[in-house]
XYZ file of C-alpha atoms in Angstrom:
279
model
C -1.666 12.939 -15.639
C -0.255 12.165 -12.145
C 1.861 8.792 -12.038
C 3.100 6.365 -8.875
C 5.253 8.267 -6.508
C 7.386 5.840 -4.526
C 9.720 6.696 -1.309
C 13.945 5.842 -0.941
C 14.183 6.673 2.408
C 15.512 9.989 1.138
C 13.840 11.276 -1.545
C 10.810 10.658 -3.458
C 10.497 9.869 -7.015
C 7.505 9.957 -9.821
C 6.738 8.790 -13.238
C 3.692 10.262 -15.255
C 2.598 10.891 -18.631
C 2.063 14.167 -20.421
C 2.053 15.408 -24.323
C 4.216 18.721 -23.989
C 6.004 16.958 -27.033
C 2.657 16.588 -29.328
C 2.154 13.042 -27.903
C 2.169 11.503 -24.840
C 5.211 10.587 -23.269
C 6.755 9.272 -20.056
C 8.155 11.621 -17.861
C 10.769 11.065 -14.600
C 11.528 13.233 -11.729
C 12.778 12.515 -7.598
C 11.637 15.490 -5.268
C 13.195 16.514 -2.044
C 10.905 15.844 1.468
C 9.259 19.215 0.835
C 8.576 18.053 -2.819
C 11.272 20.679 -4.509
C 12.524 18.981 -7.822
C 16.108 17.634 -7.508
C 16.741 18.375 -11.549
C 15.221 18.746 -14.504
C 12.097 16.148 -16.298
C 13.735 13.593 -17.279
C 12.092 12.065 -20.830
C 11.653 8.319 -20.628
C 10.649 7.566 -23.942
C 10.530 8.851 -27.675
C 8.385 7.085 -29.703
C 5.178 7.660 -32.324
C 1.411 7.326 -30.668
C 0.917 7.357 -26.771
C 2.379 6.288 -23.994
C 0.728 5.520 -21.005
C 0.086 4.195 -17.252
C 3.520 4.369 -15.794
C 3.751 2.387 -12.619
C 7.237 2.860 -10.399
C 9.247 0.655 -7.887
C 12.479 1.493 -5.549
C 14.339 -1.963 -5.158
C 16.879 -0.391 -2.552
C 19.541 0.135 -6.180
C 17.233 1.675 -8.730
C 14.211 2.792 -9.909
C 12.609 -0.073 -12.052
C 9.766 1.960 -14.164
C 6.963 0.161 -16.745
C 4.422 1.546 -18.828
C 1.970 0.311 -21.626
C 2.837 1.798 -25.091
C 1.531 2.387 -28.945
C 4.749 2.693 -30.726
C 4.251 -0.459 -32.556
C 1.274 1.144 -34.008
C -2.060 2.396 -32.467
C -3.979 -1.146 -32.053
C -0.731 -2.894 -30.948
C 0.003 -1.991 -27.290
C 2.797 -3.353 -25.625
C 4.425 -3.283 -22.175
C 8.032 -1.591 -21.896
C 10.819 -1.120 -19.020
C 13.373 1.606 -18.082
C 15.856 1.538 -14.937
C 17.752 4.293 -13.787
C 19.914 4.500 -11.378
C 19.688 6.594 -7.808
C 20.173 10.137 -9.393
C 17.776 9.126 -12.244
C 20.013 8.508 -15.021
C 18.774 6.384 -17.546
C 20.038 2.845 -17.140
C 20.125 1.055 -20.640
C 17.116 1.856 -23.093
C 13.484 1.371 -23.332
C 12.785 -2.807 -23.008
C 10.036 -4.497 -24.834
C 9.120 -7.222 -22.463
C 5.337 -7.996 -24.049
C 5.127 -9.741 -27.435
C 2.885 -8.636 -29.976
C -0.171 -8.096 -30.440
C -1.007 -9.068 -26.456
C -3.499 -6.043 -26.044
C -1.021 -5.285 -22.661
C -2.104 -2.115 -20.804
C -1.860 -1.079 -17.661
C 0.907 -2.782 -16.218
C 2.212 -3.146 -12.105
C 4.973 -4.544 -10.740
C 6.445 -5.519 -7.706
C 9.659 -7.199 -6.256
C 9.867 -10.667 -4.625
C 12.900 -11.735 -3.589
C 14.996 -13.296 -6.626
C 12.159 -11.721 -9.589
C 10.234 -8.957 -10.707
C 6.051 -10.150 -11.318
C 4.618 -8.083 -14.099
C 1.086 -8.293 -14.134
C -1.097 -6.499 -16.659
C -4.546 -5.941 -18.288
C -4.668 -7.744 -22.183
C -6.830 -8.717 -24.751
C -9.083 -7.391 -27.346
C -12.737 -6.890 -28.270
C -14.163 -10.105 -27.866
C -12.049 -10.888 -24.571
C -10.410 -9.452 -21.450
C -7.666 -11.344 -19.386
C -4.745 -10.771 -16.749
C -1.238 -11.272 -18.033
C 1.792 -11.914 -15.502
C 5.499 -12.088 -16.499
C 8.031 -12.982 -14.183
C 11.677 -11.134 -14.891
C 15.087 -10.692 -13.452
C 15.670 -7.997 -11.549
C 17.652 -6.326 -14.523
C 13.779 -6.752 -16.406
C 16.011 -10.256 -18.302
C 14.716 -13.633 -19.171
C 11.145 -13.028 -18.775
C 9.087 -15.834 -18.245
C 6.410 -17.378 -20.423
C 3.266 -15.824 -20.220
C 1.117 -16.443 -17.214
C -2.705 -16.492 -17.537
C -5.285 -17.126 -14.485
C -8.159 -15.462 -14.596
C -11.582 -16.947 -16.559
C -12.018 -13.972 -18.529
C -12.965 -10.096 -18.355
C -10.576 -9.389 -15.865
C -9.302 -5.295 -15.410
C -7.512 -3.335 -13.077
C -4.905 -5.891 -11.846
C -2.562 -4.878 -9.271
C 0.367 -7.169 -7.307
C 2.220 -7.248 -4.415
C 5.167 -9.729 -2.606
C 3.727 -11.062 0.537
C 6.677 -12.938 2.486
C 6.718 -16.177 -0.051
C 4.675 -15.203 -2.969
C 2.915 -12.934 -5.311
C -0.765 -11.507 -4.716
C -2.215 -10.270 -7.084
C -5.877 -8.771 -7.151
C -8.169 -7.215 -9.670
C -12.104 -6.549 -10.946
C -14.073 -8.054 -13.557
C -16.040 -5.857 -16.300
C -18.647 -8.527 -17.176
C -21.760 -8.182 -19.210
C -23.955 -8.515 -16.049
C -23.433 -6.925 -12.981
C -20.207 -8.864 -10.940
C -20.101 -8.072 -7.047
C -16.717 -9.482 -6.500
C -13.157 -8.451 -6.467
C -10.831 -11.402 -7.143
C -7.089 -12.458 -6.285
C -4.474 -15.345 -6.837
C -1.193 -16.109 -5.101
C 1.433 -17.397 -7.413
C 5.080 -18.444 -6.409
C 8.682 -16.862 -8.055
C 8.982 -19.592 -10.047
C 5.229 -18.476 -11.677
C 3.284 -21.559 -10.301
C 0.008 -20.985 -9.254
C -0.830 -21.493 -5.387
C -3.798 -19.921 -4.933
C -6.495 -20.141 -7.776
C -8.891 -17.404 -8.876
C -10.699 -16.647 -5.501
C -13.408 -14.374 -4.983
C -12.547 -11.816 -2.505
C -15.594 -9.732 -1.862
C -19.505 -9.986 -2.099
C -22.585 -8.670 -1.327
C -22.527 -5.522 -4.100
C -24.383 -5.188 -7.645
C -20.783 -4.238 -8.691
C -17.501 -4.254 -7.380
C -14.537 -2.156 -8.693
C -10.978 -0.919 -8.316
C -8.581 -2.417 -5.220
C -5.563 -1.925 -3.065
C -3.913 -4.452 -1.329
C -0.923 -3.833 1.426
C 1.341 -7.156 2.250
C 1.448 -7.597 6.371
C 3.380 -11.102 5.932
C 1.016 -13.130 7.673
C -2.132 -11.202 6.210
C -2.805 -8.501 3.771
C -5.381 -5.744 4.076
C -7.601 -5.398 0.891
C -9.139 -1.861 0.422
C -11.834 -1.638 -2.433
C -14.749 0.265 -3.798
C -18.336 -1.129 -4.130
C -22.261 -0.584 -3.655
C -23.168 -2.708 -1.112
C -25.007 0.455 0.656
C -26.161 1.988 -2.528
C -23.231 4.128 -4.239
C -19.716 3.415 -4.352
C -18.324 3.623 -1.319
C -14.836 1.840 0.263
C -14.537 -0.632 2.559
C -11.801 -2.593 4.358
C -11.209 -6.530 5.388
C -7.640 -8.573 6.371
C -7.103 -11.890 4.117
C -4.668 -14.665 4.970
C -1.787 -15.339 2.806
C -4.190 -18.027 0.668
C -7.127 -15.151 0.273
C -9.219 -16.642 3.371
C -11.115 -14.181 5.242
C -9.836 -13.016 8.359
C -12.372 -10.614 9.063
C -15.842 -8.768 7.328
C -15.581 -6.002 5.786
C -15.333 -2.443 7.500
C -16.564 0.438 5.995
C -14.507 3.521 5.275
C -16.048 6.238 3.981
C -19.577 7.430 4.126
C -21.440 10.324 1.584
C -23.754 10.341 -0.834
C -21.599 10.477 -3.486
C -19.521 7.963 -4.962
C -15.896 7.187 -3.422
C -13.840 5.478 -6.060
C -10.559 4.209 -7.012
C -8.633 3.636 -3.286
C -4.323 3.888 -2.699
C -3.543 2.271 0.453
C -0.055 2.880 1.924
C 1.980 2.474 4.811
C 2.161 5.766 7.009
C 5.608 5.756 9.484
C 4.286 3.973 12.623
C 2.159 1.197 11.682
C -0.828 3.175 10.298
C -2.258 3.328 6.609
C -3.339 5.682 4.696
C -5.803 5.507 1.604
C -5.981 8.207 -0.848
C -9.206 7.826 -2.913
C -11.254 9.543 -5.824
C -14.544 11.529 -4.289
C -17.721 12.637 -5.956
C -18.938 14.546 -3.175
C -18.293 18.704 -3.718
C -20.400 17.958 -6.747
């Protein structure tokens, strides 16, 4: 399954999963600008049971990579690291940097300016929430556990905007929950921005992007405020106000789903999104 590709300013580099070794397992790989590999898959990890979700940063030194991971045994999952350097050596081993028995899946990270914010999905059966860590840039002296959300929350994703952390995510509630949510949280992992809803006007709200501007950020998200999923657009201030409605982007009869935004070279975004509409 395809994985995070991220940019150096000279290549371009990709983490995913696949089970050509029985099991799944993390793969590596950087790509020239025409997308010709630049060596051979590089294996991340080698463990028992699955592992999963890899999400992929450039910090301007090396390629900090996390994924979610059974090896602890199938009902434990647990968030690891890898670095490796510029030619996609491995850096060190595999680092545990979830305790036990956290439910941690689907991780994200980004890079502030003095620490790495891991946010992730955790929980069990009876309850959802979304974990953040806060690291060295070396993935060292990770902080306690950071918890913000009520419950039920999914999907998280952060980003650094100029003085803080953003981070964003869904709910997956009993009844139907028309709102994508966010907090803003400092390096030092204190909360500046409490759970805020985001969004509105939808039975159901799901799956975000979010792009830092500095003195805004541009949320992208998917919802059914005309019907089926489709995605729309708005700017938020750095404290999650809203700068302006939403805009919609796409428009079918089928569902759109699941929205990437990124920068394109002069100013412009693009969003890459999951389509229902050939059938």
């Amino acid at each position: 399954f395809t994985g995070p590709v991220v940019w150096t300013g000279a290549i371009f580099a990709t983490a995913w999963e696949d089970r050509r070794d029985n099991d799944y397992e993390i793969y590596f790989n950087r790509f020239d600008k025409s997308g010709n590999k630049l060596g051979p898959d590089v294996r991340i990890t080698n463990a028992t049971e699955f592992s999963l979700h890899p999400h992929l940063i450039w910090n301007g030194a090396e390629f900090m990579l996390v994924w979610d991971d059974r090896r602890n045994g199938p009902n434990d999952f647990r968030i690891y690291g890898q670095r490796l350097d510029v030619d996609g050596n491995l850096l060190g081993d595999n680092i545990e940097l979830t305790n036990p028995f956290w439910g941690a899946e689907s991780p994200w990270i980004a890079e502030g300016e003095q620490r790495l914010a891991l946010v992730f999905n955790m929980g069990n059966s009876v309850e959802r929430k979304i974990g953040m860590r806060l690291f060295d840039p070396n993935f060292e002296n990770g902080s306690e556990l950071i918890s913000f959300d009520s419950n039920n929350g999914v999907t998280p994703n952060v980003v650094w905007n100029k003085d803080r952390y953003v981070v964003v995510y869904s709910k997956r509630t009993t009844v139907p929950d028309d709102t994508s949510y966010g907090v803003t949280v400092d390096e030092n992992g204190i909360l500046l921005t409490p759970e805020t809803p985001l969004t509105s006007g939808a039975s159901f709200a799901r799956t975000q992007s979010l792009l830092p501007l500095g003195d805004r950020l541009l949320l992208v998200w998917a919802d059914d405020h005309d019907g089926n999923y489709e995605l729309y657009s708005k700017m938020l201030s750095p404290t999650l106000e809203e700068l302006s409605p939403r805009e919609r982007i796409t428009n079918d009869p089928a569902d759109s789903v699941y929205p990437f935004a990124a920068f394109g070279p002069d100013g412009d975004v693009g969003v890459l999104f999951d389509d229902r509409r050939s059938g």
